[in-house]
């Protein structure tokens, strides 16, 4: 009996549930053995003995050196997070996160968007320069392709030629991206609290709201940048002064309607595609936030989809912005267009449908890189700012009771 009981106890190793279950079962078994030895010694154990053994947790196959704590960790592995989400903090932090107002979420999004926008635009400005020169009217008579643009730009102006108008980009992109992402976050938060609004329409609606608001800042920035990329001489502020002297304040909004015509579909496609892809990834992985490579992948796909479908609109916008400024890279590009409809007619008449695809390759590549870097930078900046903001709010809330106790004791 002692041998068989001992062999049985040797096989009972602590499992991943807890040592308490094992100890309680063991004590119950010892009590039963001491009180009813004949039942367990018989070759046919009684029903009571079967119930005792049934209550003992069955061990899982593990290595003999595995401890209880290691087994618990292996069953509930902690996922490696590149940035710990604030919502996974203490209960107080989670409560603060849920209580964030729509304005607070918008301001956090605006701050993160400004940082991400400036960083992304500066990184990809050379590609935008190549794209702009390919889309300028008469470019097909000067350049054979994107590689030819790169070679001739480098030969004529050196490496700095790819950064024409970068100062306007830094200033304009910071403010326009802050307005864009701030408005998008505001729209998402506001619409999500409207129970009657369809959740599926929240991302495209928020993207449209962000584009309408940010275009008022982005159009003058793009106008100055593209004039310089197309051959205008001087610094950004000098180009700005010449535009104001010649056309007034309204001259800064040349191509505004075309920009909205391009940005609204592009913004809706890009932002909503990223949000849908992000939601799908988080649902499958059961994570609270995207990993870096996931942000890059979702952003690149969203940017490529948006750019490929809106290149014709971008061609029209570029023609309107680079027309007749007197410092064009060639005489052909100085031709004037009276508006979006006239621009479309002239492109169809002179170049056919192919004219609307000029610069598609660089633009799709640029937009994919831009969205990949931009959404990655935005997610990183947003989570960093959000965590720091919630941490400070939690410290402020914790300090209030301490101050109250100090006042009562005083």
mmCIF file of C-alpha atoms in Angstrom:
data_model
loop_
_atom_site.group_PDB
_atom_site.id
_atom_site.type_symbol
_atom_site.label_atom_id
_atom_site.label_comp_id
_atom_site.label_asym_id
_atom_site.label_seq_id
_atom_site.Cartn_x
_atom_site.Cartn_y
_atom_site.Cartn_z
ATOM 1 C CA UNK A 1 0.000 0.000 0.000
ATOM 2 C CA UNK A 2 2.775 2.432 0.972
ATOM 3 C CA UNK A 3 4.585 1.739 -2.298
ATOM 4 C CA UNK A 4 1.541 2.299 -4.500
ATOM 5 C CA UNK A 5 0.514 5.416 -2.571
ATOM 6 C CA UNK A 6 4.053 6.770 -2.779
ATOM 7 C CA UNK A 7 4.192 6.187 -6.523
ATOM 8 C CA UNK A 8 0.897 8.000 -6.903
ATOM 9 C CA UNK A 9 2.150 10.999 -4.918
ATOM 10 C CA UNK A 10 5.369 11.155 -6.936
ATOM 11 C CA UNK A 11 3.318 11.582 -10.123
ATOM 12 C CA UNK A 12 1.390 14.477 -8.577
ATOM 13 C CA UNK A 13 3.487 17.497 -9.422
ATOM 14 C CA UNK A 14 2.432 21.120 -8.907
ATOM 15 C CA UNK A 15 0.611 22.426 -11.923
ATOM 16 C CA UNK A 16 0.054 25.872 -13.330
ATOM 17 C CA UNK A 17 -3.138 26.556 -11.314
ATOM 18 C CA UNK A 18 -1.730 27.012 -7.781
ATOM 19 C CA UNK A 19 0.011 25.224 -4.909
ATOM 20 C CA UNK A 20 -3.058 25.752 -2.723
ATOM 21 C CA UNK A 21 -5.195 23.389 -4.785
ATOM 22 C CA UNK A 22 -2.506 20.743 -4.641
ATOM 23 C CA UNK A 23 -1.956 21.092 -0.871
ATOM 24 C CA UNK A 24 -5.676 20.977 -0.080
ATOM 25 C CA UNK A 25 -6.128 17.861 -2.214
ATOM 26 C CA UNK A 26 -3.106 16.274 -0.603
ATOM 27 C CA UNK A 27 -4.363 16.987 2.925
ATOM 28 C CA UNK A 28 -7.811 15.652 2.027
ATOM 29 C CA UNK A 29 -6.213 12.523 0.632
ATOM 30 C CA UNK A 30 -4.097 12.015 3.784
ATOM 31 C CA UNK A 31 -7.159 12.388 6.000
ATOM 32 C CA UNK A 32 -9.103 9.842 3.991
ATOM 33 C CA UNK A 33 -6.191 7.411 4.006
ATOM 34 C CA UNK A 34 -5.868 7.606 7.785
ATOM 35 C CA UNK A 35 -9.606 7.284 8.360
ATOM 36 C CA UNK A 36 -10.466 4.622 5.769
ATOM 37 C CA UNK A 37 -7.342 2.647 4.854
ATOM 38 C CA UNK A 38 -9.221 -0.430 3.745
ATOM 39 C CA UNK A 39 -10.998 1.456 1.005
ATOM 40 C CA UNK A 40 -7.816 2.595 -0.695
ATOM 41 C CA UNK A 41 -5.925 -0.665 -0.105
ATOM 42 C CA UNK A 42 -8.478 -2.745 -1.896
ATOM 43 C CA UNK A 43 -7.895 -3.505 -5.535
ATOM 44 C CA UNK A 44 -11.314 -1.917 -6.333
ATOM 45 C CA UNK A 45 -11.315 1.580 -4.757
ATOM 46 C CA UNK A 46 -14.589 2.923 -3.434
ATOM 47 C CA UNK A 47 -16.573 5.790 -4.926
ATOM 48 C CA UNK A 48 -15.272 8.112 -2.199
ATOM 49 C CA UNK A 49 -11.683 7.368 -3.188
ATOM 50 C CA UNK A 50 -12.456 7.960 -6.847
ATOM 51 C CA UNK A 51 -13.922 11.371 -5.980
ATOM 52 C CA UNK A 52 -10.793 12.288 -4.031
ATOM 53 C CA UNK A 53 -8.502 11.412 -6.929
ATOM 54 C CA UNK A 54 -10.840 13.187 -9.352
ATOM 55 C CA UNK A 55 -10.460 16.402 -7.358
ATOM 56 C CA UNK A 56 -6.676 16.307 -7.687
ATOM 57 C CA UNK A 57 -5.669 18.480 -10.664
ATOM 58 C CA UNK A 58 -4.158 16.502 -13.493
ATOM 59 C CA UNK A 59 -0.568 17.504 -14.221
ATOM 60 C CA UNK A 60 0.470 18.891 -17.594
ATOM 61 C CA UNK A 61 3.501 17.655 -19.431
ATOM 62 C CA UNK A 62 6.305 20.030 -18.453
ATOM 63 C CA UNK A 63 10.040 19.769 -17.901
ATOM 64 C CA UNK A 64 10.979 18.625 -14.422
ATOM 65 C CA UNK A 65 12.895 21.881 -13.761
ATOM 66 C CA UNK A 66 9.866 24.096 -14.493
ATOM 67 C CA UNK A 67 8.620 25.904 -11.426
ATOM 68 C CA UNK A 68 5.109 27.006 -10.694
ATOM 69 C CA UNK A 69 5.938 30.649 -11.364
ATOM 70 C CA UNK A 70 7.538 29.842 -14.689
ATOM 71 C CA UNK A 71 4.524 27.802 -15.732
ATOM 72 C CA UNK A 72 2.239 30.698 -14.905
ATOM 73 C CA UNK A 73 4.354 33.005 -17.025
ATOM 74 C CA UNK A 74 4.360 30.562 -19.901
ATOM 75 C CA UNK A 75 0.575 30.257 -19.849
ATOM 76 C CA UNK A 76 0.078 34.016 -19.627
ATOM 77 C CA UNK A 77 3.010 35.431 -21.567
ATOM 78 C CA UNK A 78 3.439 39.167 -21.477
ATOM 79 C CA UNK A 79 3.420 40.520 -24.980
ATOM 80 C CA UNK A 80 6.394 42.645 -25.856
ATOM 81 C CA UNK A 81 5.136 46.178 -26.232
ATOM 82 C CA UNK A 82 7.293 48.762 -28.007
ATOM 83 C CA UNK A 83 5.450 51.417 -26.014
ATOM 84 C CA UNK A 84 3.318 50.505 -23.037
ATOM 85 C CA UNK A 85 -0.231 51.758 -23.594
ATOM 86 C CA UNK A 86 -1.479 54.142 -20.945
ATOM 87 C CA UNK A 87 -4.807 52.307 -20.736
ATOM 88 C CA UNK A 88 -3.010 49.218 -19.377
ATOM 89 C CA UNK A 89 -1.788 51.066 -16.308
ATOM 90 C CA UNK A 90 -3.365 51.213 -12.891
ATOM 91 C CA UNK A 91 -7.157 51.367 -12.491
ATOM 92 C CA UNK A 92 -6.795 55.063 -11.735
ATOM 93 C CA UNK A 93 -4.961 55.604 -15.031
ATOM 94 C CA UNK A 94 -7.620 53.665 -16.923
ATOM 95 C CA UNK A 95 -10.333 55.792 -15.340
ATOM 96 C CA UNK A 96 -8.467 58.968 -16.311
ATOM 97 C CA UNK A 97 -8.080 57.698 -19.872
ATOM 98 C CA UNK A 98 -11.806 57.036 -20.194
ATOM 99 C CA UNK A 99 -12.625 60.448 -18.734
ATOM 100 C CA UNK A 100 -10.511 62.372 -21.235
ATOM 101 C CA UNK A 101 -12.625 65.010 -22.914
ATOM 102 C CA UNK A 102 -12.976 65.417 -26.658
ATOM 103 C CA UNK A 103 -10.874 68.574 -26.506
ATOM 104 C CA UNK A 104 -8.079 66.833 -24.597
ATOM 105 C CA UNK A 105 -7.946 64.013 -27.142
ATOM 106 C CA UNK A 106 -7.898 66.560 -29.967
ATOM 107 C CA UNK A 107 -5.023 68.524 -28.412
ATOM 108 C CA UNK A 108 -2.984 65.348 -27.875
ATOM 109 C CA UNK A 109 -3.624 64.373 -31.489
ATOM 110 C CA UNK A 110 -2.655 67.859 -32.680
ATOM 111 C CA UNK A 111 0.645 67.816 -30.775
ATOM 112 C CA UNK A 112 1.512 64.353 -32.082
ATOM 113 C CA UNK A 113 0.430 65.299 -35.600
ATOM 114 C CA UNK A 114 2.638 68.397 -35.663
ATOM 115 C CA UNK A 115 5.700 66.402 -34.659
ATOM 116 C CA UNK A 116 4.942 63.587 -37.097
ATOM 117 C CA UNK A 117 4.154 65.975 -39.957
ATOM 118 C CA UNK A 118 7.381 67.971 -39.760
ATOM 119 C CA UNK A 119 9.486 64.819 -39.423
ATOM 120 C CA UNK A 120 7.805 63.024 -42.311
ATOM 121 C CA UNK A 121 7.733 65.907 -44.791
ATOM 122 C CA UNK A 122 11.412 66.701 -44.281
ATOM 123 C CA UNK A 123 12.417 63.050 -44.722
ATOM 124 C CA UNK A 124 10.523 62.676 -47.989
ATOM 125 C CA UNK A 125 10.940 66.143 -49.466
ATOM 126 C CA UNK A 126 13.432 64.964 -52.162
ATOM 127 C CA UNK A 127 10.868 62.493 -53.524
ATOM 128 C CA UNK A 128 8.229 65.207 -53.577
ATOM 129 C CA UNK A 129 10.616 67.418 -55.561
ATOM 130 C CA UNK A 130 11.046 64.715 -58.222
ATOM 131 C CA UNK A 131 7.282 64.165 -58.380
ATOM 132 C CA UNK A 132 6.557 67.883 -58.761
ATOM 133 C CA UNK A 133 9.058 68.336 -61.582
ATOM 134 C CA UNK A 134 7.570 65.390 -63.447
ATOM 135 C CA UNK A 135 4.064 66.814 -63.147
ATOM 136 C CA UNK A 136 4.968 70.370 -64.219
ATOM 137 C CA UNK A 137 3.637 71.272 -67.650
ATOM 138 C CA UNK A 138 6.238 70.564 -70.355
ATOM 139 C CA UNK A 139 8.210 68.192 -68.142
ATOM 140 C CA UNK A 140 7.844 65.398 -70.718
ATOM 141 C CA UNK A 141 9.921 67.513 -73.137
ATOM 142 C CA UNK A 142 12.736 67.944 -70.610
ATOM 143 C CA UNK A 143 12.830 64.763 -68.545
ATOM 144 C CA UNK A 144 12.716 61.161 -69.680
ATOM 145 C CA UNK A 145 11.607 59.866 -66.313
ATOM 146 C CA UNK A 146 12.111 60.020 -62.565
ATOM 147 C CA UNK A 147 15.749 58.935 -62.767
ATOM 148 C CA UNK A 148 16.454 61.639 -65.354
ATOM 149 C CA UNK A 149 14.951 64.234 -62.992
ATOM 150 C CA UNK A 150 17.267 63.059 -60.229
ATOM 151 C CA UNK A 151 20.354 63.212 -62.434
ATOM 152 C CA UNK A 152 19.619 66.655 -63.916
ATOM 153 C CA UNK A 153 18.627 68.137 -60.559
ATOM 154 C CA UNK A 154 21.832 66.907 -58.974
ATOM 155 C CA UNK A 155 23.937 68.159 -61.893
ATOM 156 C CA UNK A 156 22.392 71.627 -61.861
ATOM 157 C CA UNK A 157 21.917 72.325 -58.146
ATOM 158 C CA UNK A 158 23.595 69.530 -56.245
ATOM 159 C CA UNK A 159 22.071 67.778 -53.259
ATOM 160 C CA UNK A 160 20.451 71.010 -52.049
ATOM 161 C CA UNK A 161 18.364 71.064 -55.215
ATOM 162 C CA UNK A 162 16.223 68.298 -53.771
ATOM 163 C CA UNK A 163 15.425 70.451 -50.723
ATOM 164 C CA UNK A 164 14.089 73.536 -52.485
ATOM 165 C CA UNK A 165 11.389 75.095 -50.324
ATOM 166 C CA UNK A 166 12.096 72.876 -47.323
ATOM 167 C CA UNK A 167 11.784 75.786 -44.861
ATOM 168 C CA UNK A 168 8.212 76.390 -45.993
ATOM 169 C CA UNK A 169 7.610 72.663 -45.628
ATOM 170 C CA UNK A 170 8.795 72.598 -42.009
ATOM 171 C CA UNK A 171 6.615 75.529 -40.976
ATOM 172 C CA UNK A 172 3.583 74.653 -43.054
ATOM 173 C CA UNK A 173 3.595 70.912 -42.429
ATOM 174 C CA UNK A 174 3.882 71.317 -38.673
ATOM 175 C CA UNK A 175 0.781 73.493 -38.465
ATOM 176 C CA UNK A 176 -1.204 71.726 -41.179
ATOM 177 C CA UNK A 177 -0.495 68.268 -39.713
ATOM 178 C CA UNK A 178 -1.364 69.489 -36.235
ATOM 179 C CA UNK A 179 -4.679 70.843 -37.505
ATOM 180 C CA UNK A 180 -5.308 67.702 -39.573
ATOM 181 C CA UNK A 181 -4.685 65.100 -36.868
ATOM 182 C CA UNK A 182 -6.198 67.270 -34.154
ATOM 183 C CA UNK A 183 -9.398 67.604 -36.173
ATOM 184 C CA UNK A 184 -9.400 63.884 -36.993
ATOM 185 C CA UNK A 185 -9.033 62.946 -33.317
ATOM 186 C CA UNK A 186 -11.728 65.467 -32.419
ATOM 187 C CA UNK A 187 -14.033 64.021 -35.061
ATOM 188 C CA UNK A 188 -13.416 60.440 -33.962
ATOM 189 C CA UNK A 189 -14.034 61.225 -30.299
ATOM 190 C CA UNK A 190 -17.096 63.377 -30.968
ATOM 191 C CA UNK A 191 -18.729 61.002 -33.444
ATOM 192 C CA UNK A 192 -18.021 57.931 -31.297
ATOM 193 C CA UNK A 193 -20.037 59.526 -28.507
ATOM 194 C CA UNK A 194 -22.996 59.987 -30.823
ATOM 195 C CA UNK A 195 -24.813 56.705 -30.452
ATOM 196 C CA UNK A 196 -26.825 57.170 -33.623
ATOM 197 C CA UNK A 197 -23.829 57.676 -35.933
ATOM 198 C CA UNK A 198 -22.734 54.501 -37.792
ATOM 199 C CA UNK A 199 -19.289 53.399 -36.500
ATOM 200 C CA UNK A 200 -18.226 52.366 -40.008
ATOM 201 C CA UNK A 201 -18.531 55.977 -41.207
ATOM 202 C CA UNK A 202 -16.537 57.532 -38.363
ATOM 203 C CA UNK A 203 -13.024 57.183 -39.946
ATOM 204 C CA UNK A 204 -13.934 58.613 -43.388
ATOM 205 C CA UNK A 205 -15.939 61.436 -41.827
ATOM 206 C CA UNK A 206 -13.106 62.305 -39.449
ATOM 207 C CA UNK A 207 -10.626 62.201 -42.337
ATOM 208 C CA UNK A 208 -12.778 64.557 -44.398
ATOM 209 C CA UNK A 209 -13.092 66.971 -41.479
ATOM 210 C CA UNK A 210 -9.335 66.978 -40.985
ATOM 211 C CA UNK A 211 -8.613 67.660 -44.659
ATOM 212 C CA UNK A 212 -11.056 70.550 -44.937
ATOM 213 C CA UNK A 213 -9.534 72.265 -41.907
ATOM 214 C CA UNK A 214 -5.886 71.628 -42.744
ATOM 215 C CA UNK A 215 -6.117 72.620 -46.411
ATOM 216 C CA UNK A 216 -6.400 76.281 -45.425
ATOM 217 C CA UNK A 217 -2.821 76.046 -44.115
ATOM 218 C CA UNK A 218 -1.458 73.422 -46.468
ATOM 219 C CA UNK A 219 -2.345 75.152 -49.746
ATOM 220 C CA UNK A 220 -0.093 78.222 -49.245
ATOM 221 C CA UNK A 221 2.702 75.940 -48.040
ATOM 222 C CA UNK A 222 2.423 73.675 -51.070
ATOM 223 C CA UNK A 223 2.145 76.667 -53.407
ATOM 224 C CA UNK A 224 5.448 78.168 -52.236
ATOM 225 C CA UNK A 225 7.161 74.778 -52.143
ATOM 226 C CA UNK A 226 6.081 73.739 -55.632
ATOM 227 C CA UNK A 227 6.942 77.131 -57.132
ATOM 228 C CA UNK A 228 10.480 76.679 -55.805
ATOM 229 C CA UNK A 229 10.617 73.049 -56.930
ATOM 230 C CA UNK A 230 9.521 74.111 -60.418
ATOM 231 C CA UNK A 231 12.354 76.641 -60.699
ATOM 232 C CA UNK A 232 11.432 79.816 -58.794
ATOM 233 C CA UNK A 233 14.523 81.606 -57.458
ATOM 234 C CA UNK A 234 15.144 82.863 -53.952
ATOM 235 C CA UNK A 235 14.217 81.728 -50.492
ATOM 236 C CA UNK A 236 10.758 80.734 -49.319
ATOM 237 C CA UNK A 237 9.929 84.134 -47.836
ATOM 238 C CA UNK A 238 11.072 85.867 -51.030
ATOM 239 C CA UNK A 239 8.760 83.683 -53.125
ATOM 240 C CA UNK A 240 5.970 84.444 -50.643
ATOM 241 C CA UNK A 241 6.494 88.201 -51.017
ATOM 242 C CA UNK A 242 6.465 88.009 -54.811
ATOM 243 C CA UNK A 243 3.183 86.091 -54.760
ATOM 244 C CA UNK A 244 1.623 88.651 -52.425
ATOM 245 C CA UNK A 245 2.870 91.558 -54.542
ATOM 246 C CA UNK A 246 1.552 90.061 -57.767
ATOM 247 C CA UNK A 247 -1.693 88.342 -56.765
ATOM 248 C CA UNK A 248 -2.413 89.446 -53.205
ATOM 249 C CA UNK A 249 -3.552 87.171 -50.396
ATOM 250 C CA UNK A 250 -5.793 85.228 -52.754
ATOM 251 C CA UNK A 251 -2.711 84.319 -54.780
ATOM 252 C CA UNK A 252 -1.646 82.051 -51.958
ATOM 253 C CA UNK A 253 -4.732 79.942 -52.621
ATOM 254 C CA UNK A 254 -4.190 79.263 -56.305
ATOM 255 C CA UNK A 255 -5.359 75.715 -56.866
ATOM 256 C CA UNK A 256 -7.296 75.645 -53.594
ATOM 257 C CA UNK A 257 -10.351 74.055 -55.201
ATOM 258 C CA UNK A 258 -8.143 71.491 -56.943
ATOM 259 C CA UNK A 259 -6.364 70.814 -53.665
ATOM 260 C CA UNK A 260 -9.666 70.145 -51.925
ATOM 261 C CA UNK A 261 -10.744 68.046 -54.883
ATOM 262 C CA UNK A 262 -7.605 65.944 -54.404
ATOM 263 C CA UNK A 263 -7.240 66.043 -50.620
ATOM 264 C CA UNK A 264 -10.778 65.095 -49.703
ATOM 265 C CA UNK A 265 -10.777 61.767 -51.578
ATOM 266 C CA UNK A 266 -7.120 61.180 -50.700
ATOM 267 C CA UNK A 267 -7.665 61.997 -47.035
ATOM 268 C CA UNK A 268 -10.757 59.859 -46.756
ATOM 269 C CA UNK A 269 -9.075 56.934 -48.504
ATOM 270 C CA UNK A 270 -5.801 57.184 -46.587
ATOM 271 C CA UNK A 271 -7.126 57.866 -43.095
ATOM 272 C CA UNK A 272 -10.053 55.468 -43.246
ATOM 273 C CA UNK A 273 -7.910 52.720 -44.828
ATOM 274 C CA UNK A 274 -5.375 53.054 -42.027
ATOM 275 C CA UNK A 275 -8.068 53.018 -39.341
ATOM 276 C CA UNK A 276 -9.753 49.959 -40.849
ATOM 277 C CA UNK A 277 -6.436 48.113 -41.213
ATOM 278 C CA UNK A 278 -5.430 49.128 -37.694
ATOM 279 C CA UNK A 279 -8.718 47.867 -36.248
ATOM 280 C CA UNK A 280 -8.365 44.570 -38.109
ATOM 281 C CA UNK A 281 -4.800 44.030 -36.874
ATOM 282 C CA UNK A 282 -5.681 44.883 -33.271
ATOM 283 C CA UNK A 283 -8.689 42.579 -33.401
ATOM 284 C CA UNK A 284 -6.612 39.670 -34.690
ATOM 285 C CA UNK A 285 -3.631 40.199 -32.379
ATOM 286 C CA UNK A 286 -5.717 41.279 -29.355
ATOM 287 C CA UNK A 287 -3.293 44.117 -28.694
ATOM 288 C CA UNK A 288 -4.008 47.594 -27.387
ATOM 289 C CA UNK A 289 -1.715 49.341 -29.865
ATOM 290 C CA UNK A 290 0.191 48.594 -33.044
ATOM 291 C CA UNK A 291 3.768 47.409 -33.075
ATOM 292 C CA UNK A 292 6.183 49.528 -35.164
ATOM 293 C CA UNK A 293 6.230 47.177 -38.146
ATOM 294 C CA UNK A 294 2.431 46.986 -38.053
ATOM 295 C CA UNK A 295 2.124 50.771 -38.136
ATOM 296 C CA UNK A 296 4.546 50.926 -41.057
ATOM 297 C CA UNK A 297 2.740 48.192 -42.992
ATOM 298 C CA UNK A 298 -0.761 49.583 -42.466
ATOM 299 C CA UNK A 299 0.414 53.088 -43.294
ATOM 300 C CA UNK A 300 2.201 52.034 -46.485
ATOM 301 C CA UNK A 301 -0.824 50.140 -47.771
ATOM 302 C CA UNK A 302 -3.174 53.037 -46.984
ATOM 303 C CA UNK A 303 -0.883 55.540 -48.695
ATOM 304 C CA UNK A 304 -0.422 53.442 -51.826
ATOM 305 C CA UNK A 305 -4.169 52.896 -52.221
ATOM 306 C CA UNK A 306 -4.924 56.574 -51.805
ATOM 307 C CA UNK A 307 -2.151 57.840 -54.111
ATOM 308 C CA UNK A 308 -2.864 55.471 -56.972
ATOM 309 C CA UNK A 309 -6.526 56.506 -57.118
ATOM 310 C CA UNK A 310 -5.995 60.264 -56.744
ATOM 311 C CA UNK A 311 -2.975 60.903 -59.025
ATOM 312 C CA UNK A 312 -5.145 62.503 -61.778
ATOM 313 C CA UNK A 313 -6.437 65.017 -59.242
ATOM 314 C CA UNK A 314 -2.890 65.714 -58.088
ATOM 315 C CA UNK A 315 -1.789 66.409 -61.686
ATOM 316 C CA UNK A 316 -4.556 69.002 -62.081
ATOM 317 C CA UNK A 317 -3.646 70.625 -58.768
ATOM 318 C CA UNK A 318 0.056 70.783 -59.650
ATOM 319 C CA UNK A 319 -0.632 72.362 -63.056
ATOM 320 C CA UNK A 320 -2.730 75.086 -61.447
ATOM 321 C CA UNK A 321 -0.119 75.801 -58.777
ATOM 322 C CA UNK A 322 2.906 75.953 -61.092
ATOM 323 C CA UNK A 323 1.383 77.911 -63.971
ATOM 324 C CA UNK A 324 2.540 81.306 -65.189
ATOM 325 C CA UNK A 325 4.649 82.433 -62.245
ATOM 326 C CA UNK A 326 7.225 83.998 -64.579
ATOM 327 C CA UNK A 327 10.068 81.869 -63.259
ATOM 328 C CA UNK A 328 8.980 78.546 -64.660
ATOM 329 C CA UNK A 329 11.536 75.974 -65.527
ATOM 330 C CA UNK A 330 10.534 76.344 -69.171
ATOM 331 C CA UNK A 331 8.297 78.519 -71.344
ATOM 332 C CA UNK A 332 5.722 75.789 -71.879
ATOM 333 C CA UNK A 333 4.933 75.571 -68.174
ATOM 334 C CA UNK A 334 4.103 79.288 -68.138
ATOM 335 C CA UNK A 335 0.792 78.629 -69.937
ATOM 336 C CA UNK A 336 -2.264 79.769 -68.028
ATOM 337 C CA UNK A 337 -5.292 77.747 -66.945
ATOM 338 C CA UNK A 338 -8.553 79.412 -65.992
ATOM 339 C CA UNK A 339 -9.652 76.717 -63.557
ATOM 340 C CA UNK A 340 -10.038 73.020 -62.846
ATOM 341 C CA UNK A 341 -12.352 72.361 -65.798
ATOM 342 C CA UNK A 342 -10.077 74.212 -68.247
ATOM 343 C CA UNK A 343 -7.045 72.357 -66.907
ATOM 344 C CA UNK A 344 -8.716 68.991 -67.439
ATOM 345 C CA UNK A 345 -9.729 69.940 -70.992
ATOM 346 C CA UNK A 346 -6.231 71.101 -71.958
ATOM 347 C CA UNK A 347 -4.574 67.982 -70.530
ATOM 348 C CA UNK A 348 -6.982 65.762 -72.451
ATOM 349 C CA UNK A 349 -6.480 67.763 -75.628
ATOM 350 C CA UNK A 350 -2.689 67.964 -75.523
ATOM 351 C CA UNK A 351 -1.668 64.731 -73.777
ATOM 352 C CA UNK A 352 -4.709 62.471 -73.642
ATOM 353 C CA UNK A 353 -5.649 60.305 -70.695
ATOM 354 C CA UNK A 354 -1.991 59.436 -70.172
ATOM 355 C CA UNK A 355 -1.402 63.006 -69.067
ATOM 356 C CA UNK A 356 -3.317 62.333 -65.863
ATOM 357 C CA UNK A 357 -0.884 59.567 -64.883
ATOM 358 C CA UNK A 358 2.307 61.629 -65.022
ATOM 359 C CA UNK A 359 4.299 61.125 -61.850
ATOM 360 C CA UNK A 360 2.162 58.214 -60.629
ATOM 361 C CA UNK A 361 5.129 55.969 -59.880
ATOM 362 C CA UNK A 362 7.030 58.470 -57.720
ATOM 363 C CA UNK A 363 3.790 59.659 -56.143
ATOM 364 C CA UNK A 364 2.623 56.176 -55.128
ATOM 365 C CA UNK A 365 6.069 55.380 -53.788
ATOM 366 C CA UNK A 366 6.215 58.745 -52.041
ATOM 367 C CA UNK A 367 2.731 58.378 -50.539
ATOM 368 C CA UNK A 368 3.416 54.836 -49.346
ATOM 369 C CA UNK A 369 6.638 55.965 -47.650
ATOM 370 C CA UNK A 370 4.978 59.127 -46.365
ATOM 371 C CA UNK A 371 2.037 57.282 -44.836
ATOM 372 C CA UNK A 372 4.249 54.539 -43.400
ATOM 373 C CA UNK A 373 6.592 57.003 -41.721
ATOM 374 C CA UNK A 374 3.812 59.462 -40.894
ATOM 375 C CA UNK A 375 1.449 57.050 -39.178
ATOM 376 C CA UNK A 376 4.317 55.366 -37.355
ATOM 377 C CA UNK A 377 5.581 58.742 -36.121
ATOM 378 C CA UNK A 378 2.058 59.823 -35.201
ATOM 379 C CA UNK A 379 1.246 56.656 -33.251
ATOM 380 C CA UNK A 380 4.578 56.847 -31.426
ATOM 381 C CA UNK A 381 4.210 60.534 -30.577
ATOM 382 C CA UNK A 382 0.555 60.169 -29.600
ATOM 383 C CA UNK A 383 1.182 57.287 -27.193
ATOM 384 C CA UNK A 384 4.206 59.036 -25.696
ATOM 385 C CA UNK A 385 2.304 62.270 -25.089
ATOM 386 C CA UNK A 386 -0.766 60.394 -23.858
ATOM 387 C CA UNK A 387 1.220 58.336 -21.335
ATOM 388 C CA UNK A 388 3.028 61.390 -19.991
ATOM 389 C CA UNK A 389 -0.208 63.379 -19.766
ATOM 390 C CA UNK A 390 -2.039 60.613 -17.901
ATOM 391 C CA UNK A 391 0.932 60.079 -15.588
ATOM 392 C CA UNK A 392 0.900 63.734 -14.578
ATOM 393 C CA UNK A 393 -2.852 63.752 -14.123
ATOM 394 C CA UNK A 394 -2.600 60.676 -11.917
ATOM 395 C CA UNK A 395 0.041 62.389 -9.785
ATOM 396 C CA UNK A 396 -2.168 65.459 -9.470
ATOM 397 C CA UNK A 397 -5.165 63.355 -8.412
ATOM 398 C CA UNK A 398 -3.043 61.454 -5.883
ATOM 399 C CA UNK A 399 -1.710 64.720 -4.446
ATOM 400 C CA UNK A 400 -5.194 66.105 -3.741
ATOM 401 C CA UNK A 401 -6.052 63.657 -0.887
ATOM 402 C CA UNK A 402 -2.603 64.201 0.613
ATOM 403 C CA UNK A 403 -3.152 67.951 0.630
ATOM 404 C CA UNK A 404 -6.595 67.475 2.172
ATOM 405 C CA UNK A 405 -5.153 65.313 4.968
ATOM 406 C CA UNK A 406 -2.439 67.882 5.594
ATOM 407 C CA UNK A 407 -5.035 70.661 5.847
ATOM 408 C CA UNK A 408 -7.158 68.639 8.291
ATOM 409 C CA UNK A 409 -4.155 67.804 10.472
ATOM 410 C CA UNK A 410 -3.049 71.423 10.429
#
